[in-house]
Tab-separated table of C-alpha atoms in Angstrom:
chain	number	residue	atom	x	y	z
D	1	UNK	CA	10.496	19.712	17.698
D	2	UNK	CA	10.289	15.987	16.542
D	3	UNK	CA	8.029	13.353	15.414
D	4	UNK	CA	5.302	15.759	14.372
D	5	UNK	CA	2.718	14.958	11.805
D	6	UNK	CA	0.157	17.512	10.446
D	7	UNK	CA	-2.930	16.597	8.583
D	8	UNK	CA	-3.323	20.021	6.798
D	9	UNK	CA	-2.569	22.257	3.944
D	10	UNK	CA	1.155	22.837	4.151
D	11	UNK	CA	0.654	26.557	3.816
D	12	UNK	CA	-1.232	26.834	7.033
D	13	UNK	CA	1.460	25.055	9.095
D	14	UNK	CA	4.511	26.743	7.227
D	15	UNK	CA	2.955	30.242	8.088
D	16	UNK	CA	2.344	29.328	11.702
D	17	UNK	CA	5.363	30.779	13.562
D	18	UNK	CA	4.432	28.894	16.734
D	19	UNK	CA	4.405	25.612	14.674
D	20	UNK	CA	7.447	26.383	12.726
D	21	UNK	CA	9.703	29.337	14.123
D	22	UNK	CA	12.133	31.265	11.761
D	23	UNK	CA	15.221	29.184	10.751
D	24	UNK	CA	14.148	26.104	12.697
D	25	UNK	CA	14.721	23.376	9.965
D	26	UNK	CA	17.920	21.893	8.705
D	27	UNK	CA	16.600	20.092	5.579
D	28	UNK	CA	13.408	20.578	3.435
D	29	UNK	CA	12.564	17.622	1.056
D	30	UNK	CA	9.233	18.011	-0.976
D	31	UNK	CA	7.593	15.778	-3.620
D	32	UNK	CA	4.624	18.030	-4.486
D	33	UNK	CA	2.141	17.464	-7.261
D	34	UNK	CA	3.893	17.880	-10.666
D	35	UNK	CA	1.241	19.947	-12.524
D	36	UNK	CA	0.483	16.429	-14.497
D	37	UNK	CA	-3.219	17.035	-15.070
D	38	UNK	CA	-3.735	13.431	-13.514
D	39	UNK	CA	-5.738	11.865	-10.971
D	40	UNK	CA	-3.833	9.518	-8.508
D	41	UNK	CA	-5.856	6.668	-7.002
D	42	UNK	CA	-5.470	4.466	-3.849
D	43	UNK	CA	-5.527	0.861	-5.427
D	44	UNK	CA	-7.079	-2.142	-3.918
D	45	UNK	CA	-4.495	-5.075	-4.270
D	46	UNK	CA	-7.408	-7.698	-4.664
D	47	UNK	CA	-9.028	-9.589	-7.410
D	48	UNK	CA	-12.282	-7.784	-7.742
D	49	UNK	CA	-11.374	-5.672	-10.708
D	50	UNK	CA	-14.717	-3.624	-11.194
D	51	UNK	CA	-14.287	-1.772	-8.073
D	52	UNK	CA	-13.280	1.757	-8.633
D	53	UNK	CA	-10.364	2.945	-6.314
D	54	UNK	CA	-10.887	6.284	-4.517
D	55	UNK	CA	-8.654	9.239	-5.566
D	56	UNK	CA	-5.681	10.106	-3.303
D	57	UNK	CA	-5.190	13.626	-4.828
D	58	UNK	CA	-6.040	15.331	-8.057
D	59	UNK	CA	-3.148	17.215	-9.708
D	60	UNK	CA	-5.097	19.658	-11.688
D	61	UNK	CA	-5.077	23.452	-11.079
D	62	UNK	CA	-7.553	26.228	-11.953
D	63	UNK	CA	-7.190	29.989	-11.302
D	64	UNK	CA	-9.368	31.277	-8.459
D	65	UNK	CA	-10.046	34.542	-6.969
D	66	UNK	CA	-7.793	33.796	-4.163
D	67	UNK	CA	-4.978	33.424	-6.875
D	68	UNK	CA	-5.710	36.918	-8.107
D	69	UNK	CA	-5.302	38.286	-4.683
D	70	UNK	CA	-1.985	36.423	-3.909
D	71	UNK	CA	-0.684	37.706	-7.288
D	72	UNK	CA	-1.610	41.212	-6.513
D	73	UNK	CA	0.179	40.982	-3.255
D	74	UNK	CA	3.265	39.584	-4.781
D	75	UNK	CA	3.266	42.386	-7.343
D	76	UNK	CA	3.086	45.128	-4.761
D	77	UNK	CA	6.227	44.145	-3.021
D	78	UNK	CA	9.487	44.861	-5.120
D	79	UNK	CA	11.156	41.936	-3.361
D	80	UNK	CA	8.576	39.425	-4.688
D	81	UNK	CA	7.665	41.239	-7.796
D	82	UNK	CA	10.052	38.801	-10.018
D	83	UNK	CA	7.739	35.938	-8.794
D	84	UNK	CA	4.549	37.745	-10.042
D	85	UNK	CA	6.266	38.290	-13.353
D	86	UNK	CA	7.200	34.456	-13.684
D	87	UNK	CA	3.402	33.600	-12.923
D	88	UNK	CA	2.227	36.304	-15.438
D	89	UNK	CA	4.552	34.876	-18.175
D	90	UNK	CA	2.958	31.365	-17.405
D	91	UNK	CA	-0.461	32.824	-17.800
D	92	UNK	CA	0.595	33.712	-21.449
D	93	UNK	CA	2.040	30.442	-22.031
D	94	UNK	CA	-0.956	28.321	-20.771
D	95	UNK	CA	-4.276	29.073	-21.913
D	96	UNK	CA	-5.787	25.643	-21.298
D	97	UNK	CA	-8.355	24.359	-18.679
D	98	UNK	CA	-5.295	23.334	-16.502
D	99	UNK	CA	-3.605	26.314	-15.370
D	100	UNK	CA	0.219	26.309	-15.140
D	101	UNK	CA	-0.056	29.763	-13.647
D	102	UNK	CA	-2.168	28.653	-10.797
D	103	UNK	CA	0.056	25.617	-10.084
D	104	UNK	CA	3.195	27.968	-9.979
D	105	UNK	CA	1.457	30.498	-7.742
D	106	UNK	CA	0.429	27.914	-5.346
D	107	UNK	CA	4.001	26.417	-5.204
D	108	UNK	CA	5.436	29.910	-4.932
D	109	UNK	CA	3.582	30.973	-1.877
D	110	UNK	CA	4.644	27.705	-0.140
D	111	UNK	CA	8.126	27.894	-1.217
D	112	UNK	CA	8.525	31.480	0.190
D	113	UNK	CA	7.241	30.067	3.531
D	114	UNK	CA	9.610	27.247	3.308
D	115	UNK	CA	12.528	29.747	2.901
D	116	UNK	CA	11.412	31.380	6.216
D	117	UNK	CA	11.749	28.237	8.277
D	118	UNK	CA	15.065	27.050	6.684
D	119	UNK	CA	18.163	27.448	8.678
D	120	UNK	CA	21.113	29.426	7.014
D	121	UNK	CA	23.097	26.160	6.993
D	122	UNK	CA	20.171	24.328	5.386
D	123	UNK	CA	19.227	23.185	2.100
D	124	UNK	CA	16.081	22.210	0.201
D	125	UNK	CA	15.333	19.536	-2.555
D	126	UNK	CA	12.359	20.141	-4.787
D	127	UNK	CA	11.443	16.685	-6.436
D	128	UNK	CA	9.570	17.273	-9.648
D	129	UNK	CA	9.710	16.070	-13.395
D	130	UNK	CA	10.083	17.894	-16.832
D	131	UNK	CA	6.483	18.782	-16.886
D	132	UNK	CA	7.142	21.899	-14.908
D	133	UNK	CA	10.764	21.644	-13.799
D	134	UNK	CA	12.148	24.642	-15.809
D	135	UNK	CA	9.219	27.035	-14.586
D	136	UNK	CA	9.824	25.695	-10.951
D	137	UNK	CA	13.603	26.484	-11.303
D	138	UNK	CA	12.599	30.084	-12.004
D	139	UNK	CA	10.400	30.203	-8.970
D	140	UNK	CA	13.166	28.685	-6.915
D	141	UNK	CA	15.651	31.261	-8.386
D	142	UNK	CA	13.379	34.133	-7.414
D	143	UNK	CA	12.613	32.618	-3.915
D	144	UNK	CA	16.106	31.354	-2.822
D	145	UNK	CA	18.304	33.243	-5.215
D	146	UNK	CA	20.032	32.090	-8.241
D	147	UNK	CA	23.405	32.148	-6.453
D	148	UNK	CA	22.134	29.499	-4.033
D	149	UNK	CA	21.359	27.119	-6.492
D	150	UNK	CA	23.601	23.825	-6.160
D	151	UNK	CA	22.611	21.143	-8.432
D	152	UNK	CA	19.948	19.842	-10.810
D	153	UNK	CA	19.984	16.170	-9.717
D	154	UNK	CA	18.793	13.799	-12.237
D	155	UNK	CA	17.137	10.603	-10.844
D	156	UNK	CA	17.362	8.172	-13.840
D	157	UNK	CA	15.580	4.851	-13.718
D	158	UNK	CA	14.131	1.994	-15.699
D	159	UNK	CA	10.231	2.285	-16.350
D	160	UNK	CA	7.499	0.780	-18.364
D	161	UNK	CA	5.844	2.234	-21.374
D	162	UNK	CA	7.264	3.392	-24.713
D	163	UNK	CA	5.511	6.234	-26.550
D	164	UNK	CA	5.110	5.759	-30.443
D	165	UNK	CA	6.514	9.212	-31.518
D	166	UNK	CA	8.811	10.197	-28.706
D	167	UNK	CA	11.581	9.085	-26.539
D	168	UNK	CA	10.709	7.219	-23.383
D	169	UNK	CA	10.645	9.372	-20.146
D	170	UNK	CA	13.103	7.833	-17.707
D	171	UNK	CA	14.029	10.451	-15.105
D	172	UNK	CA	12.693	12.908	-12.370
D	173	UNK	CA	14.564	16.083	-11.382
D	174	UNK	CA	15.588	17.377	-7.938
D	175	UNK	CA	16.285	21.054	-7.610
D	176	UNK	CA	18.776	21.441	-4.917
D	177	UNK	CA	19.147	25.084	-3.406
D	178	UNK	CA	20.989	26.152	-0.311
D	179	UNK	CA	19.658	28.797	1.971
D	180	UNK	CA	22.997	30.342	1.718
D	181	UNK	CA	25.559	28.915	-0.713
D	182	UNK	CA	28.786	28.162	1.014
D	183	UNK	CA	27.245	27.811	4.515
D	184	UNK	CA	25.150	24.820	3.904
D	185	UNK	CA	26.008	21.361	5.049
D	186	UNK	CA	27.080	18.674	2.762
D	187	UNK	CA	28.961	15.342	3.329
D	188	UNK	CA	29.478	13.345	0.172
D	189	UNK	CA	31.108	10.214	1.858
D	190	UNK	CA	27.609	8.542	2.691
D	191	UNK	CA	26.723	8.546	-1.105
D	192	UNK	CA	30.064	7.923	-2.691
D	193	UNK	CA	29.895	5.179	-5.325
D	194	UNK	CA	32.671	2.577	-6.157
D	195	UNK	CA	34.968	3.608	-8.969
D	196	UNK	CA	34.683	1.997	-12.177
D	197	UNK	CA	37.009	-1.042	-12.683
D	198	UNK	CA	39.149	0.709	-15.380
D	199	UNK	CA	39.651	3.621	-12.842
D	200	UNK	CA	40.741	1.205	-10.054
D	201	UNK	CA	43.139	-0.577	-12.449
D	202	UNK	CA	44.642	2.846	-13.712
D	203	UNK	CA	45.141	4.417	-10.281
D	204	UNK	CA	45.339	1.317	-7.968
D	205	UNK	CA	48.526	2.674	-6.436
D	206	UNK	CA	47.094	6.052	-5.505
D	207	UNK	CA	43.807	4.797	-3.809
D	208	UNK	CA	44.097	4.990	-0.053
D	209	UNK	CA	46.824	7.579	-0.149
D	210	UNK	CA	44.758	10.553	-0.505
D	211	UNK	CA	44.378	14.111	0.589
D	212	UNK	CA	41.059	14.762	-0.926
D	213	UNK	CA	39.061	14.666	-4.202
D	214	UNK	CA	40.604	16.075	-7.384
D	215	UNK	CA	40.657	15.495	-10.905
D	216	UNK	CA	41.721	11.957	-11.897
D	217	UNK	CA	44.647	13.548	-13.746
D	218	UNK	CA	46.063	14.561	-10.354
D	219	UNK	CA	46.276	10.930	-9.624
D	220	UNK	CA	44.311	11.435	-6.160
D	221	UNK	CA	41.382	9.154	-5.411
D	222	UNK	CA	39.340	8.973	-2.291
D	223	UNK	CA	39.587	5.470	-0.900
D	224	UNK	CA	35.906	5.783	0.094
D	225	UNK	CA	34.650	5.879	-3.478
D	226	UNK	CA	34.008	8.548	-6.215
D	227	UNK	CA	32.679	12.105	-5.455
D	228	UNK	CA	28.832	12.008	-6.086
D	229	UNK	CA	27.738	13.781	-9.418
D	230	UNK	CA	24.418	15.053	-10.331
D	231	UNK	CA	23.032	11.865	-11.782
D	232	UNK	CA	21.607	8.989	-9.529
D	233	UNK	CA	21.235	6.033	-11.716
D	234	UNK	CA	21.654	3.147	-9.210
D	235	UNK	CA	18.264	3.457	-7.604
D	236	UNK	CA	15.083	2.167	-9.086
D	237	UNK	CA	11.442	3.027	-8.393
D	238	UNK	CA	9.346	0.579	-6.261
D	239	UNK	CA	7.720	-2.012	-8.603
D	240	UNK	CA	3.754	-2.127	-8.325
D	241	UNK	CA	4.198	-5.861	-6.984
D	242	UNK	CA	6.943	-4.956	-4.552
D	243	UNK	CA	6.512	-6.061	-0.887
D	244	UNK	CA	7.037	-2.770	0.465
D	245	UNK	CA	4.626	-1.005	-1.696
D	246	UNK	CA	1.988	0.899	0.387
D	247	UNK	CA	-0.491	1.301	-2.376
D	248	UNK	CA	0.040	5.057	-2.122
D	249	UNK	CA	0.843	6.776	-5.628
D	250	UNK	CA	3.948	8.478	-6.239
D	251	UNK	CA	5.700	6.587	-3.425
D	252	UNK	CA	9.538	7.056	-3.630
D	253	UNK	CA	12.193	4.245	-2.776
D	254	UNK	CA	13.724	4.487	0.609
D	255	UNK	CA	17.363	4.625	-0.640
D	256	UNK	CA	16.692	7.773	-2.444
D	257	UNK	CA	15.670	9.671	0.627
D	258	UNK	CA	18.218	7.965	2.728
D	259	UNK	CA	20.902	9.356	0.585
D	260	UNK	CA	19.739	12.923	0.624
D	261	UNK	CA	19.308	12.867	4.390
D	262	UNK	CA	22.734	11.217	5.079
D	263	UNK	CA	24.666	13.602	2.789
D	264	UNK	CA	22.742	16.954	3.668
D	265	UNK	CA	22.287	16.649	7.363
D	266	UNK	CA	23.913	15.463	10.547
D	267	UNK	CA	22.349	13.334	13.503
D	268	UNK	CA	19.448	15.203	15.375
D	269	UNK	CA	19.035	17.691	12.578
D	270	UNK	CA	15.470	18.493	11.760
D	271	UNK	CA	14.064	17.285	8.470
D	272	UNK	CA	10.782	18.727	7.056
D	273	UNK	CA	8.560	17.199	4.336
D	274	UNK	CA	5.542	19.348	3.556
D	275	UNK	CA	3.960	16.874	1.092
D	276	UNK	CA	4.747	13.782	2.865
D	277	UNK	CA	2.275	11.327	1.275
D	278	UNK	CA	2.893	7.911	2.638
D	279	UNK	CA	5.792	8.889	4.784
D	280	UNK	CA	8.979	7.746	3.015
D	281	UNK	CA	10.986	10.798	4.285
D	282	UNK	CA	10.005	10.726	7.896
D	283	UNK	CA	10.670	6.937	8.092
D	284	UNK	CA	14.156	7.490	6.521
D	285	UNK	CA	14.802	10.263	8.930
D	286	UNK	CA	13.755	8.333	12.102
D	287	UNK	CA	15.972	5.337	10.934
D	288	UNK	CA	18.958	7.703	10.539
D	289	UNK	CA	18.545	9.382	13.867
D	290	UNK	CA	17.157	12.695	12.584
D	291	UNK	CA	14.260	14.627	14.027
D	292	UNK	CA	11.386	15.127	11.646
D	293	UNK	CA	8.072	17.053	10.761
D	294	UNK	CA	5.804	15.911	8.146
D	295	UNK	CA	2.837	17.548	6.526
D	296	UNK	CA	0.108	16.245	4.159
D	297	UNK	CA	-3.171	17.634	3.355
D	298	UNK	CA	-4.681	13.961	3.209
D	299	UNK	CA	-6.153	12.432	6.445
D	300	UNK	CA	-5.673	9.000	4.839
D	301	UNK	CA	-2.042	9.723	4.293
D	302	UNK	CA	-1.237	11.064	7.715
D	303	UNK	CA	-3.173	7.995	9.202
D	304	UNK	CA	-0.940	5.757	6.887
D	305	UNK	CA	2.316	7.423	8.019
D	306	UNK	CA	1.319	7.237	11.634
D	307	UNK	CA	0.664	3.495	11.319
D	308	UNK	CA	3.928	2.894	9.283
D	309	UNK	CA	6.075	4.780	11.979
D	310	UNK	CA	4.313	3.058	14.726
D	311	UNK	CA	4.888	-0.455	13.248
D	312	UNK	CA	8.391	0.181	12.049
D	313	UNK	CA	9.526	1.663	15.313
D	314	UNK	CA	7.455	-0.017	18.120
D	315	UNK	CA	9.778	1.474	20.663
D	316	UNK	CA	8.478	4.988	20.223
D	317	UNK	CA	6.194	5.768	23.088
D	318	UNK	CA	2.639	7.292	22.032
D	319	UNK	CA	3.692	10.547	24.096
D	320	UNK	CA	6.728	11.011	21.933
D	321	UNK	CA	4.656	11.039	18.587
D	322	UNK	CA	2.372	14.078	17.941
D	323	UNK	CA	-0.434	13.959	15.343
D	324	UNK	CA	-2.208	17.201	14.671
D	325	UNK	CA	-5.159	17.919	12.587
D	326	UNK	CA	-7.118	14.741	13.026
D	327	UNK	CA	-9.484	13.545	15.845
D	328	UNK	CA	-7.863	12.817	19.225
D	329	UNK	CA	-11.167	12.323	21.055
D	330	UNK	CA	-14.546	10.674	20.634
D	331	UNK	CA	-16.340	14.040	20.297
D	332	UNK	CA	-13.878	15.211	17.579
D	333	UNK	CA	-14.396	11.836	15.842
D	334	UNK	CA	-18.216	12.262	15.939
D	335	UNK	CA	-17.891	15.800	14.681
D	336	UNK	CA	-15.820	14.833	11.813
D	337	UNK	CA	-18.176	11.887	10.879
D	338	UNK	CA	-21.062	14.446	10.869
D	339	UNK	CA	-19.386	17.235	8.878
D	340	UNK	CA	-17.467	15.175	6.357
D	341	UNK	CA	-18.408	11.545	6.187
D	342	UNK	CA	-15.782	11.022	3.563
D	343	UNK	CA	-12.976	12.494	5.402
D	344	UNK	CA	-14.045	10.424	8.574
D	345	UNK	CA	-13.755	7.141	6.597
D	346	UNK	CA	-10.471	8.029	5.111
D	347	UNK	CA	-9.263	9.067	8.667
D	348	UNK	CA	-10.151	5.652	9.966
D	349	UNK	CA	-8.740	3.554	7.058
D	350	UNK	CA	-5.578	5.550	7.241
D	351	UNK	CA	-5.407	5.098	11.107
D	352	UNK	CA	-6.014	1.447	10.973
D	353	UNK	CA	-3.174	0.936	8.288
D	354	UNK	CA	-5.427	0.237	5.330
D	355	UNK	CA	-3.380	0.043	1.972
D	356	UNK	CA	-6.140	1.503	-0.212
D	357	UNK	CA	-9.617	2.505	-0.327
D	358	UNK	CA	-12.637	1.626	-2.475
D	359	UNK	CA	-14.744	3.736	-4.823
D	360	UNK	CA	-16.451	6.725	-2.913
D	361	UNK	CA	-16.372	5.617	0.753
D	362	UNK	CA	-19.768	5.958	2.147
D	363	UNK	CA	-21.769	5.843	-0.881
D	364	UNK	CA	-23.385	2.949	-2.627
D	365	UNK	CA	-21.776	1.405	-5.645
D	366	UNK	CA	-19.560	-1.233	-6.945
D	367	UNK	CA	-17.446	-1.445	-3.725
D	368	UNK	CA	-20.419	-3.170	-2.012
D	369	UNK	CA	-19.742	-1.193	1.129
D	370	UNK	CA	-15.971	-1.688	1.334
D	371	UNK	CA	-14.064	1.310	2.367
D	372	UNK	CA	-10.464	-0.173	2.873
D	373	UNK	CA	-8.294	-3.086	2.608
D	374	UNK	CA	-5.903	-4.293	5.160
D	375	UNK	CA	-3.154	-6.915	4.645
D	376	UNK	CA	-2.203	-9.611	7.097
D	377	UNK	CA	-0.180	-12.755	7.246
D	378	UNK	CA	-1.216	-16.189	8.773
D	379	UNK	CA	1.538	-18.283	10.316
D	380	UNK	CA	0.973	-21.949	9.175
D	381	UNK	CA	3.356	-24.531	9.993
D	382	UNK	CA	5.563	-25.682	7.083
D	383	UNK	CA	3.985	-23.224	4.708
D	384	UNK	CA	5.448	-20.083	3.148
D	385	UNK	CA	4.098	-16.777	4.178
D	386	UNK	CA	1.620	-15.130	1.871
D	387	UNK	CA	-0.474	-12.074	2.173
D	388	UNK	CA	-4.252	-12.362	2.966
D	389	UNK	CA	-6.647	-9.570	3.082
D	390	UNK	CA	-9.514	-8.044	5.428
D	391	UNK	CA	-11.887	-5.527	3.881
D	392	UNK	CA	-12.786	-2.553	6.155
D	393	UNK	CA	-16.308	-1.186	6.307
D	394	UNK	CA	-16.719	2.151	8.106
D	395	UNK	CA	-19.921	3.486	9.792
D	396	UNK	CA	-20.057	7.094	11.122
D	397	UNK	CA	-23.569	6.579	12.319
D	398	UNK	CA	-26.268	3.991	12.988
D	399	UNK	CA	-25.425	0.363	12.181
D	400	UNK	CA	-28.167	-1.754	10.810
D	401	UNK	CA	-28.457	-5.515	11.361
D	402	UNK	CA	-28.807	-6.111	7.641
D	403	UNK	CA	-25.404	-4.164	6.931
D	404	UNK	CA	-23.608	-6.450	9.448
D	405	UNK	CA	-24.955	-9.622	7.782
D	406	UNK	CA	-24.171	-8.246	4.259
D	407	UNK	CA	-20.502	-7.870	5.232
D	408	UNK	CA	-20.164	-11.708	5.254
D	409	UNK	CA	-21.430	-11.927	1.640
D	410	UNK	CA	-19.139	-8.968	0.733
D	411	UNK	CA	-16.107	-10.912	2.014
D	412	UNK	CA	-16.921	-13.772	0.012
D	413	UNK	CA	-17.684	-11.780	-3.245
D	414	UNK	CA	-14.349	-10.139	-2.812
D	415	UNK	CA	-12.556	-13.425	-2.074
D	416	UNK	CA	-10.738	-12.035	0.953
D	417	UNK	CA	-10.361	-13.729	4.265
D	418	UNK	CA	-12.013	-11.429	6.694
D	419	UNK	CA	-14.122	-8.258	7.275
D	420	UNK	CA	-13.894	-5.608	9.866
D	421	UNK	CA	-17.001	-3.201	10.628
D	422	UNK	CA	-15.793	0.058	12.376
D	423	UNK	CA	-18.418	1.967	14.223
D	424	UNK	CA	-18.704	3.888	17.454
D	425	UNK	CA	-19.100	1.874	20.656
D	426	UNK	CA	-22.771	2.442	21.137
D	427	UNK	CA	-23.361	0.360	17.991
D	428	UNK	CA	-21.009	-2.475	18.644
D	429	UNK	CA	-23.712	-4.625	20.266
D	430	UNK	CA	-25.586	-4.794	16.863
D	431	UNK	CA	-22.476	-5.951	15.310
D	432	UNK	CA	-21.770	-8.479	17.723
D	433	UNK	CA	-25.293	-9.873	17.789
D	434	UNK	CA	-25.574	-10.002	13.880
D	435	UNK	CA	-22.139	-10.929	12.770
D	436	UNK	CA	-21.202	-14.420	11.262
D	437	UNK	CA	-19.621	-16.879	13.710
D	438	UNK	CA	-17.291	-18.257	11.128
D	439	UNK	CA	-13.575	-18.361	12.218
D	440	UNK	CA	-10.156	-18.993	10.518
D	441	UNK	CA	-7.067	-20.207	12.241
D	442	UNK	CA	-3.150	-20.052	12.322
D	443	UNK	CA	-0.538	-21.323	14.714
D	444	UNK	CA	-1.021	-18.273	16.760
D	445	UNK	CA	-4.763	-18.422	17.311
D	446	UNK	CA	-8.327	-18.405	16.047
D	447	UNK	CA	-9.815	-15.281	14.562
D	448	UNK	CA	-13.358	-14.216	13.576
D	449	UNK	CA	-14.225	-13.891	9.819
D	450	UNK	CA	-16.347	-10.840	10.664
D	451	UNK	CA	-15.588	-8.643	13.710
D	452	UNK	CA	-16.522	-5.221	15.100
D	453	UNK	CA	-13.981	-2.531	16.034
D	454	UNK	CA	-14.997	0.592	17.934
D	455	UNK	CA	-13.720	4.115	17.078
D	456	UNK	CA	-13.001	4.287	20.888
D	457	UNK	CA	-10.683	1.154	20.509
D	458	UNK	CA	-9.022	2.946	17.379
D	459	UNK	CA	-8.180	6.028	19.427
D	460	UNK	CA	-6.829	3.983	22.286
D	461	UNK	CA	-4.556	2.045	19.727
D	462	UNK	CA	-6.200	-1.322	20.574
D	463	UNK	CA	-5.243	-3.900	18.045
D	464	UNK	CA	-7.518	-5.727	15.716
D	465	UNK	CA	-8.009	-9.372	16.199
D	466	UNK	CA	-6.017	-10.224	13.108
D	467	UNK	CA	-2.744	-12.099	12.769
D	468	UNK	CA	0.363	-10.038	11.831
D	469	UNK	CA	-1.478	-7.345	10.040
D	470	UNK	CA	-0.099	-3.957	8.657
D	471	UNK	CA	3.070	-5.935	7.919
D	472	UNK	CA	4.980	-6.599	4.579
D	473	UNK	CA	6.944	-9.732	3.841
D	474	UNK	CA	10.760	-9.701	2.684
D	475	UNK	CA	11.976	-13.090	1.907
D	476	UNK	CA	10.983	-15.319	4.768
D	477	UNK	CA	10.856	-12.352	7.371
D	478	UNK	CA	8.167	-9.997	8.263
D	479	UNK	CA	8.971	-6.474	8.908
D	480	UNK	CA	6.946	-3.245	9.667
């Protein structure tokens, strides 16, 4: 198992023993919704401020009839009755419209499935915040066993915003459990940090002459640095304006995931992220020589991850990458477009590598028919690299001549460089006959301001006629 990406509810995959056999995974990292009662959007990084971005996911929870059945099943089994007791306790605590109990129950059934697939030598990191961390700790104790709790790791960071009548919130929490305490793998060396200067000066004669980590009073120091503690205060969140920002909400910084993976797995171990979002975990796993499986319920997110993996690791052959739960053939793509126009447009935008989506794709409104935005860079002699944008318009059915001509006006109105109309091949002639013939140039070639792109080409991974798209700039370099 390696390089597998599912567009599905993780519970469906986690309970499929063919997809994930018992004790098949070495490390699980999950960054699920936090029960924040918030809506998270996919922003457009342009200048047209009145466009309303589409929701990536809604972190609100309500009790359903299915939850009632799940709770009764947990209560009927003595082994899972403690979970049911915790959920019932939460029902008594929270009587509001947002159901804490529903959130905890949904997490509990998924965590139980994660326990099944985790190896005896494996461990799990649950990333959360103080909104529900104390309740999740109880659920984790019930599922994995209190004796298998290893650390409550605090990720402390800088941040914006100061409340008037409370202390500023500046940390997330990672609940770290072993499948079986004492048999789990942990190597502290990759995440050791330098000693404080005062410590170095006090014990300089002992650094390098070490038998292992002990209390400083023993005067024995590891030359590789101090043993990691349960506070991470040297990694900062990705700034909204950062070049490596994907536009996906709740994106975590690469170094955070790299540290977890390096210290808790060996090369070729299998990493599972059941809420993989924009794919930071799987990218870190790939770069560190680990195998990986990612799951996300969003078709946009899985398309984005696929595109990020393909661009950052171009040597991975298509046959070595498995994407499940999204269209793989034209007939499947047409079926999705007919059944759920919105999901079809999200799939297209994610597959292309769009950074964000507009309004409600497929519906009239302030977006002016814009479904996504794609960043690219023109190479121009003696000029610094700077990002430019192409807007994406997706058509799951017939394409009218008026809609093609209107795309040129929309490009001007949103003050972007280019526009791409995605449609099925049978309508490409209309796009070609009605599109603007305006072009733009760089040192590498000439490009159409308006171009058509078929779903057939998308499935065959044919590139768009744009310069250096889907990349980000770091200093003077372009990287995937």
